[in-house]
Every structure is written in C-alpha cells, then in structure tokens.
mmCIF file of C-alpha atoms in Angstrom:
data_model
loop_
_atom_site.group_PDB
_atom_site.id
_atom_site.type_symbol
_atom_site.label_atom_id
_atom_site.label_comp_id
_atom_site.label_asym_id
_atom_site.label_seq_id
_atom_site.Cartn_x
_atom_site.Cartn_y
_atom_site.Cartn_z
ATOM 1 C CA MET A 1 -58.350 -62.688 54.924
ATOM 2 C CA ALA A 2 -56.811 -60.338 52.474
ATOM 3 C CA ASP A 3 -55.677 -57.190 54.172
ATOM 4 C CA HIS A 4 -54.702 -55.262 50.937
ATOM 5 C CA PRO A 5 -56.844 -54.818 47.526
ATOM 6 C CA PRO A 6 -55.679 -57.696 45.366
ATOM 7 C CA VAL A 7 -53.874 -57.231 42.057
ATOM 8 C CA GLU A 8 -54.489 -59.494 38.918
ATOM 9 C CA HIS A 9 -53.194 -63.045 39.961
ATOM 10 C CA LEU A 10 -51.172 -61.768 43.257
ATOM 11 C CA ARG A 11 -52.705 -61.742 46.841
ATOM 12 C CA LEU A 12 -51.233 -60.469 49.964
ATOM 13 C CA ASP A 13 -52.895 -61.912 53.087
ATOM 14 C CA ILE A 14 -51.712 -61.180 57.035
ATOM 15 C CA ALA A 15 -52.401 -63.126 59.939
ATOM 16 C CA ASP A 16 -50.411 -63.515 63.253
ATOM 17 C CA HIS A 17 -47.556 -61.511 62.146
ATOM 18 C CA VAL A 18 -46.986 -63.372 59.043
ATOM 19 C CA ALA A 19 -47.663 -61.927 55.527
ATOM 20 C CA THR A 20 -48.373 -64.330 52.572
ATOM 21 C CA LEU A 21 -47.935 -63.071 49.136
ATOM 22 C CA THR A 22 -49.516 -65.819 46.785
ATOM 23 C CA ILE A 23 -49.192 -66.040 43.191
ATOM 24 C CA ASP A 24 -52.539 -67.202 41.912
ATOM 25 C CA ARG A 25 -52.510 -68.085 38.245
ATOM 26 C CA PRO A 26 -53.297 -71.832 38.353
ATOM 27 C CA ALA A 27 -54.420 -72.175 34.780
ATOM 28 C CA LYS A 28 -51.176 -71.030 33.499
ATOM 29 C CA ARG A 29 -49.106 -72.554 36.349
ATOM 30 C CA ASN A 30 -48.534 -69.348 37.796
ATOM 31 C CA ALA A 31 -46.514 -67.902 34.830
ATOM 32 C CA MET A 32 -45.750 -64.181 35.357
ATOM 33 C CA THR A 33 -47.056 -61.465 33.072
ATOM 34 C CA LEU A 34 -45.164 -58.067 33.000
ATOM 35 C CA GLY A 35 -48.106 -56.731 35.061
ATOM 36 C CA MET A 36 -47.485 -59.214 37.639
ATOM 37 C CA TRP A 37 -43.778 -58.459 38.073
ATOM 38 C CA SER A 38 -44.584 -54.653 38.012
ATOM 39 C CA SER A 39 -46.990 -55.289 41.144
ATOM 40 C CA PHE A 40 -44.386 -57.048 43.093
ATOM 41 C CA PRO A 41 -42.683 -53.899 44.544
ATOM 42 C CA PRO A 42 -45.699 -51.849 45.713
ATOM 43 C CA LEU A 43 -47.221 -55.296 47.218
ATOM 44 C CA LEU A 44 -44.000 -55.880 49.071
ATOM 45 C CA ARG A 45 -43.809 -52.136 50.243
ATOM 46 C CA LYS A 46 -47.300 -52.711 51.805
ATOM 47 C CA ALA A 47 -45.833 -55.850 53.589
ATOM 48 C CA ALA A 48 -42.777 -54.008 54.791
ATOM 49 C CA ASP A 49 -44.453 -50.894 55.896
ATOM 50 C CA ASP A 50 -47.111 -52.737 57.989
ATOM 51 C CA GLU A 51 -45.916 -53.064 61.490
ATOM 52 C CA ARG A 52 -47.836 -56.308 62.067
ATOM 53 C CA VAL A 53 -45.626 -58.060 59.911
ATOM 54 C CA LYS A 54 -42.626 -59.948 60.934
ATOM 55 C CA VAL A 55 -41.923 -62.520 58.371
ATOM 56 C CA LEU A 56 -43.004 -62.848 54.692
ATOM 57 C CA ILE A 57 -43.953 -65.906 52.677
ATOM 58 C CA VAL A 58 -43.964 -66.378 49.046
ATOM 59 C CA ARG A 59 -45.932 -69.237 47.628
ATOM 60 C CA GLY A 60 -47.659 -70.567 44.771
ATOM 61 C CA THR A 61 -50.942 -72.424 43.880
ATOM 62 C CA PRO A 62 -50.309 -75.379 43.697
ATOM 63 C CA HIS A 63 -47.265 -74.739 41.551
ATOM 64 C CA PHE A 64 -44.806 -71.880 42.906
ATOM 65 C CA SER A 65 -44.533 -70.256 39.433
ATOM 66 C CA ALA A 66 -43.651 -71.606 35.958
ATOM 67 C CA GLY A 67 -41.667 -68.469 35.097
ATOM 68 C CA ALA A 68 -42.217 -65.869 32.700
ATOM 69 C CA ASP A 69 -45.305 -65.975 30.617
ATOM 70 C CA ILE A 70 -44.027 -67.337 27.220
ATOM 71 C CA GLY A 71 -47.059 -65.842 25.470
ATOM 72 C CA GLU A 72 -45.353 -62.364 25.946
ATOM 73 C CA PHE A 73 -42.156 -62.953 24.498
ATOM 74 C CA GLY A 74 -43.267 -61.855 21.154
ATOM 75 C CA THR A 75 -45.018 -58.634 22.328
ATOM 76 C CA VAL A 76 -43.568 -57.078 25.399
ATOM 77 C CA ARG A 77 -40.379 -58.862 25.356
ATOM 78 C CA SER A 78 -39.722 -58.327 21.696
ATOM 79 C CA GLY A 79 -36.442 -56.801 20.512
ATOM 80 C CA ALA A 80 -33.639 -55.468 22.393
ATOM 81 C CA ALA A 81 -35.515 -52.325 23.722
ATOM 82 C CA GLY A 82 -38.420 -54.207 24.635
ATOM 83 C CA GLY A 83 -36.283 -56.799 26.155
ATOM 84 C CA ARG A 84 -34.277 -54.369 28.435
ATOM 85 C CA HIS A 85 -37.379 -52.801 29.848
ATOM 86 C CA TYR A 86 -38.523 -56.377 30.730
ATOM 87 C CA ASN A 87 -35.540 -56.979 32.309
ATOM 88 C CA GLU A 88 -35.327 -53.834 34.479
ATOM 89 C CA VAL A 89 -38.907 -54.720 35.770
ATOM 90 C CA VAL A 90 -38.121 -58.305 36.595
ATOM 91 C CA ASP A 91 -34.704 -57.105 38.122
ATOM 92 C CA ALA A 92 -37.016 -54.513 40.352
ATOM 93 C CA ALA A 93 -39.166 -57.138 41.381
ATOM 94 C CA GLU A 94 -36.324 -59.347 42.385
ATOM 95 C CA THR A 95 -34.445 -56.256 44.056
ATOM 96 C CA ALA A 96 -37.688 -55.434 46.309
ATOM 97 C CA LEU A 97 -37.877 -59.075 47.402
ATOM 98 C CA ALA A 98 -34.091 -59.465 48.117
ATOM 99 C CA SER A 99 -34.004 -56.191 49.969
ATOM 100 C CA PHE A 100 -37.301 -56.964 51.867
ATOM 101 C CA PRO A 101 -36.346 -55.672 55.488
ATOM 102 C CA LYS A 102 -37.845 -58.635 57.253
ATOM 103 C CA PRO A 103 -37.083 -62.252 56.689
ATOM 104 C CA THR A 104 -38.943 -64.056 53.665
ATOM 105 C CA ILE A 105 -39.398 -67.626 52.955
ATOM 106 C CA ALA A 106 -40.311 -69.157 49.723
ATOM 107 C CA ALA A 107 -42.583 -72.187 50.049
ATOM 108 C CA VAL A 108 -41.614 -74.082 46.798
ATOM 109 C CA SER A 109 -44.053 -76.744 45.351
ATOM 110 C CA GLY A 110 -44.316 -77.923 42.010
ATOM 111 C CA TYR A 111 -42.758 -76.029 39.360
ATOM 112 C CA CYS A 112 -40.328 -73.266 40.113
ATOM 113 C CA ILE A 113 -39.039 -72.469 36.890
ATOM 114 C CA GLY A 114 -37.091 -69.641 35.166
ATOM 115 C CA GLY A 115 -38.395 -66.132 36.560
ATOM 116 C CA GLY A 116 -40.034 -68.372 39.428
ATOM 117 C CA CYS A 117 -36.973 -69.808 40.463
ATOM 118 C CA GLU A 118 -35.676 -66.249 40.557
ATOM 119 C CA LEU A 119 -38.301 -65.099 42.898
ATOM 120 C CA ALA A 120 -37.382 -68.219 45.278
ATOM 121 C CA ILE A 121 -33.688 -67.185 45.096
ATOM 122 C CA ALA A 122 -34.471 -63.659 46.141
ATOM 123 C CA CYS A 123 -36.105 -65.076 49.569
ATOM 124 C CA ASP A 124 -33.851 -65.772 52.303
ATOM 125 C CA LEU A 125 -35.056 -69.251 53.079
ATOM 126 C CA ARG A 126 -36.566 -71.795 50.579
ATOM 127 C CA ILE A 127 -38.466 -74.604 51.853
ATOM 128 C CA ALA A 128 -39.468 -77.292 49.172
ATOM 129 C CA ALA A 129 -42.132 -79.939 48.881
ATOM 130 C CA ARG A 130 -40.794 -83.322 47.660
ATOM 131 C CA ASP A 131 -42.639 -82.692 44.324
ATOM 132 C CA ALA A 132 -40.654 -79.431 43.798
ATOM 133 C CA ARG A 133 -38.734 -78.977 40.379
ATOM 134 C CA LEU A 134 -36.517 -76.178 39.965
ATOM 135 C CA ALA A 135 -34.704 -74.873 36.903
ATOM 136 C CA ILE A 136 -33.468 -71.834 35.261
ATOM 137 C CA THR A 137 -34.042 -72.021 31.514
ATOM 138 C CA PRO A 138 -32.722 -69.021 29.163
ATOM 139 C CA ALA A 139 -30.661 -71.352 27.517
ATOM 140 C CA LYS A 140 -33.743 -73.170 26.295
ATOM 141 C CA VAL A 141 -35.300 -69.894 24.377
ATOM 142 C CA GLY A 142 -32.034 -68.140 23.400
ATOM 143 C CA LEU A 143 -31.984 -65.358 26.079
ATOM 144 C CA VAL A 144 -29.231 -64.151 28.548
ATOM 145 C CA TYR A 145 -29.838 -64.260 32.357
ATOM 146 C CA THR A 146 -29.377 -60.860 33.952
ATOM 147 C CA HIS A 147 -26.165 -59.934 35.767
ATOM 148 C CA GLN A 148 -28.037 -59.464 38.765
ATOM 149 C CA SER A 149 -29.912 -62.790 38.821
ATOM 150 C CA THR A 150 -26.645 -64.819 37.813
ATOM 151 C CA LYS A 151 -24.927 -63.117 40.775
ATOM 152 C CA ALA A 152 -27.723 -64.301 43.388
ATOM 153 C CA LEU A 153 -27.589 -67.794 41.799
ATOM 154 C CA ALA A 154 -23.688 -68.067 41.871
ATOM 155 C CA GLN A 155 -23.661 -66.912 45.648
ATOM 156 C CA LEU A 156 -26.296 -69.434 46.663
ATOM 157 C CA VAL A 157 -24.844 -72.423 44.675
ATOM 158 C CA GLY A 158 -21.540 -71.591 43.963
ATOM 159 C CA PRO A 159 -20.120 -71.015 40.282
ATOM 160 C CA ALA A 160 -19.890 -74.600 39.183
ATOM 161 C CA TRP A 161 -23.507 -75.278 39.802
ATOM 162 C CA ALA A 162 -24.800 -72.128 38.656
ATOM 163 C CA LYS A 163 -22.811 -73.074 35.403
ATOM 164 C CA GLN A 164 -24.629 -76.337 35.102
ATOM 165 C CA ILE A 165 -27.797 -74.845 35.855
ATOM 166 C CA LEU A 166 -27.451 -72.234 33.150
ATOM 167 C CA PHE A 167 -25.913 -74.035 30.660
ATOM 168 C CA THR A 168 -28.216 -76.986 30.708
ATOM 169 C CA GLY A 169 -31.515 -75.403 31.765
ATOM 170 C CA GLU A 170 -32.371 -79.097 33.073
ATOM 171 C CA GLN A 171 -34.939 -79.552 35.838
ATOM 172 C CA LEU A 172 -33.506 -80.313 39.442
ATOM 173 C CA ASP A 173 -35.723 -82.514 41.685
ATOM 174 C CA ALA A 174 -36.142 -81.474 45.334
ATOM 175 C CA ALA A 175 -33.414 -83.702 46.459
ATOM 176 C CA GLN A 176 -30.965 -82.454 43.917
ATOM 177 C CA ALA A 177 -31.723 -78.980 44.993
ATOM 178 C CA LEU A 178 -31.171 -79.869 48.581
ATOM 179 C CA ARG A 179 -27.935 -81.287 47.938
ATOM 180 C CA ILE A 180 -26.333 -78.375 46.032
ATOM 181 C CA GLY A 181 -28.090 -75.737 48.478
ATOM 182 C CA LEU A 182 -30.762 -74.418 46.239
ATOM 183 C CA VAL A 183 -33.274 -74.972 49.043
ATOM 184 C CA ASN A 184 -32.815 -75.249 52.686
ATOM 185 C CA GLU A 185 -34.993 -78.157 53.403
ATOM 186 C CA VAL A 186 -37.405 -80.737 51.522
ATOM 187 C CA VAL A 187 -40.308 -81.626 53.579
ATOM 188 C CA ASP A 188 -43.597 -83.773 53.393
ATOM 189 C CA ASP A 189 -45.998 -81.182 54.428
ATOM 190 C CA LEU A 190 -44.915 -77.858 53.197
ATOM 191 C CA ASP A 191 -47.693 -75.804 54.621
ATOM 192 C CA ALA A 192 -47.042 -76.906 58.211
ATOM 193 C CA ARG A 193 -43.183 -76.805 58.091
ATOM 194 C CA VAL A 194 -43.431 -73.316 56.426
ATOM 195 C CA GLY A 195 -45.984 -72.133 59.101
ATOM 196 C CA GLU A 196 -43.742 -73.418 61.825
ATOM 197 C CA LEU A 197 -40.846 -71.775 60.616
ATOM 198 C CA ALA A 198 -42.410 -68.458 60.003
ATOM 199 C CA ARG A 199 -43.781 -68.464 63.812
ATOM 200 C CA THR A 200 -40.465 -69.517 65.057
ATOM 201 C CA ILE A 201 -38.992 -66.476 63.236
ATOM 202 C CA ALA A 202 -41.819 -64.173 64.358
ATOM 203 C CA GLY A 203 -41.043 -65.051 67.760
ATOM 204 C CA ARG A 204 -37.383 -64.275 68.024
ATOM 205 C CA ALA A 205 -36.235 -60.594 69.012
ATOM 206 C CA GLN A 206 -36.905 -58.862 65.589
ATOM 207 C CA LEU A 207 -33.863 -56.525 66.355
ATOM 208 C CA THR A 208 -31.479 -59.405 66.166
ATOM 209 C CA VAL A 209 -33.087 -61.059 63.228
ATOM 210 C CA ARG A 210 -33.118 -57.892 61.019
ATOM 211 C CA ALA A 211 -29.508 -56.842 61.942
ATOM 212 C CA ALA A 212 -28.560 -60.377 60.925
ATOM 213 C CA LYS A 213 -30.207 -59.842 57.607
ATOM 214 C CA THR A 214 -28.625 -56.381 57.212
ATOM 215 C CA ILE A 215 -25.028 -57.735 57.853
ATOM 216 C CA LEU A 216 -25.236 -60.983 55.953
ATOM 217 C CA ARG A 217 -26.581 -58.511 52.920
ATOM 218 C CA ARG A 218 -23.576 -56.464 53.334
ATOM 219 C CA ILE A 219 -21.144 -59.560 53.184
ATOM 220 C CA GLN A 220 -23.082 -60.624 50.234
ATOM 221 C CA ASP A 221 -22.250 -57.307 48.765
ATOM 222 C CA GLY A 222 -18.477 -57.372 49.388
ATOM 223 C CA ALA A 223 -18.196 -55.727 52.996
ATOM 224 C CA ASP A 224 -15.204 -57.604 54.553
ATOM 225 C CA THR A 225 -15.381 -55.448 57.663
ATOM 226 C CA GLU A 226 -17.649 -53.603 60.054
ATOM 227 C CA ASP A 227 -18.260 -49.875 59.715
ATOM 228 C CA GLU A 228 -20.295 -47.398 62.066
ATOM 229 C CA ALA A 229 -23.406 -48.472 60.690
ATOM 230 C CA VAL A 230 -22.932 -51.949 61.934
ATOM 231 C CA ARG A 231 -21.551 -50.976 65.036
ATOM 232 C CA ALA A 232 -24.717 -48.953 65.608
ATOM 233 C CA LEU A 233 -26.839 -52.040 65.490
ATOM 234 C CA TYR A 234 -24.507 -53.496 68.136
ATOM 235 C CA ASP A 235 -25.256 -50.698 70.262
ATOM 236 C CA ALA A 236 -29.107 -50.682 69.547
ATOM 237 C CA GLY A 237 -29.090 -54.358 70.800
ATOM 238 C CA TYR A 238 -27.642 -53.579 73.973
ATOM 239 C CA GLU A 239 -29.861 -50.839 74.800
ATOM 240 C CA SER A 240 -32.940 -52.697 73.174
ATOM 241 C CA ALA A 241 -36.059 -53.815 75.644
ATOM 242 C CA ASP A 242 -35.655 -57.285 73.719
ATOM 243 C CA TYR A 243 -32.008 -57.352 75.283
ATOM 244 C CA ALA A 244 -33.225 -56.863 78.761
ATOM 245 C CA GLU A 245 -36.316 -58.974 78.115
ATOM 246 C CA GLY A 246 -33.877 -62.035 76.974
ATOM 247 C CA VAL A 247 -31.756 -62.009 79.891
ATOM 248 C CA ALA A 248 -34.605 -61.703 82.209
ATOM 249 C CA ALA A 249 -36.059 -64.749 80.671
ATOM 250 C CA PHE A 250 -33.107 -66.588 80.634
ATOM 251 C CA ALA A 251 -32.496 -65.885 84.370
ATOM 252 C CA ALA A 252 -36.059 -66.716 85.232
ATOM 253 C CA LYS A 253 -35.833 -69.904 83.043
ATOM 254 C CA ARG A 254 -38.673 -68.768 81.029
ATOM 255 C CA GLN A 255 -39.497 -68.350 77.347
ATOM 256 C CA PRO A 256 -38.956 -64.714 76.535
ATOM 257 C CA ARG A 257 -41.509 -62.425 75.451
ATOM 258 C CA PHE A 258 -40.302 -60.159 72.749
ATOM 259 C CA SER A 259 -42.058 -56.968 71.346
#
C-alpha cells in the first residue's frame, strides 16, 4: 500500500525494506511535467528518512518515462529565463536521486527517453526489460543538455558514446544499451529480477553498502585519495554490530542476520 500521500502522477510505496517510486502517467507515456519534477526531491526525502527503507526502486507504468512533457515547452519552458528555471528544477530532481543515501535501482521498461533516461542514469543500477528503448533527445528540439546531466552520462558510458547519444538523439535498444554500459542487465522478467536484486541488497550489511556508495560518489566527483571522513567509515565498520555478526556467521557457516 502507499505509505505516503500520493502526488499527481507519482506514487511512493514501501514494503519489506524496499521503497518503490512509480511514475504513473500512462496516458502520456509517463512524460514529466514541471510539477512532477518538483515533487521528486520531497518524495525522495521521505524515503531517505524512513528507517524501514534500505533500497529504492524507480519505475514507470508501463513505460519508464518518455521524458519532459513537450506540451510545456511553449509555456513554462519558454525563453531563457523560463528555460533556466526549468533546468534548475530538473537538475534538483536528478541531484536528489543521485545523492539518495541508499542504493537505487531503475526498472527500465518501454520508453526511457530524455528526462526519463536522465532519471535512470541518476540511479545506482539500471535493469532493463527487453522492450526498453533509451535515448537523450535535446538535438531533436534544439535544446542544450545541462552540464550536470552530460557529466553523468559521460561517466557512465564514456565520452565517445556520450557524444553519439547526444549528437544523434537516436534510440538505443536494450541490447545496445547493455553493450555500452548504459544498463547493467537486460532481463525477460523485469519485476522478478528487480525484486530479487533489491531483496539481495537489502539483506547485506547496510553500513558496507552505504559506505561503498559514499566512496564511489567521491571518486566520481574527482577524489583520488581517502580522507579522514573515509577513514572514519573504515573505523565504523570494524566497530559495528554488523561486522561482529558477519564474522560470527562465517565461523558458524550460516547466513548472517544484519540489522
């Protein structure tokens, strides 16, 4: 059931330590309005603050998202001032997802285009159905993809493929996306695989998982060496109940029961 009041076209549900944020505007292939972009950060804060949540899944119904709602291009996205505000709102949604403190999985089905692809890239992992189609399409409408989003794309697929994706705006099928590293896996049963992966991650030592996410984010942001904050993460691990449980479970040849 929905644990938090729904906002228009977005739904946050929590079950068994897994939060699912569903983009739910099927009549428009889950195209994102400015209001939907604005609602992303507060919904993510609710999930981040909920102690039950260990993993977040972002998904659509049935398409992941066809991107920004083109019907707004002539209104809220009109002119330099309107466009700058729109970019700021979208970047804030992407930042909230990319900086979410717990692991995130994008369950990619159908169209994952433009802003939809941007959201998927902001997740830690992307699992795609075989019908997934991914593209980033500013070149088709004469817009400029933001620096923040371009950096995230290039870090994921490398500069050469980032250039091809942005220069052409062409759709990639699931097999192509897998080949260039845009998605982690392509599967026949998306719900089953994403659920299995979420449960696996939720069952691991959360201190380890979240520390790994923190260190990887630092590396992505250009850090070359550890600092005192990272060394504090090492110390916290050695002093944690999860470490004691992990060692005890290994010695007893049983599955660990992490907190």
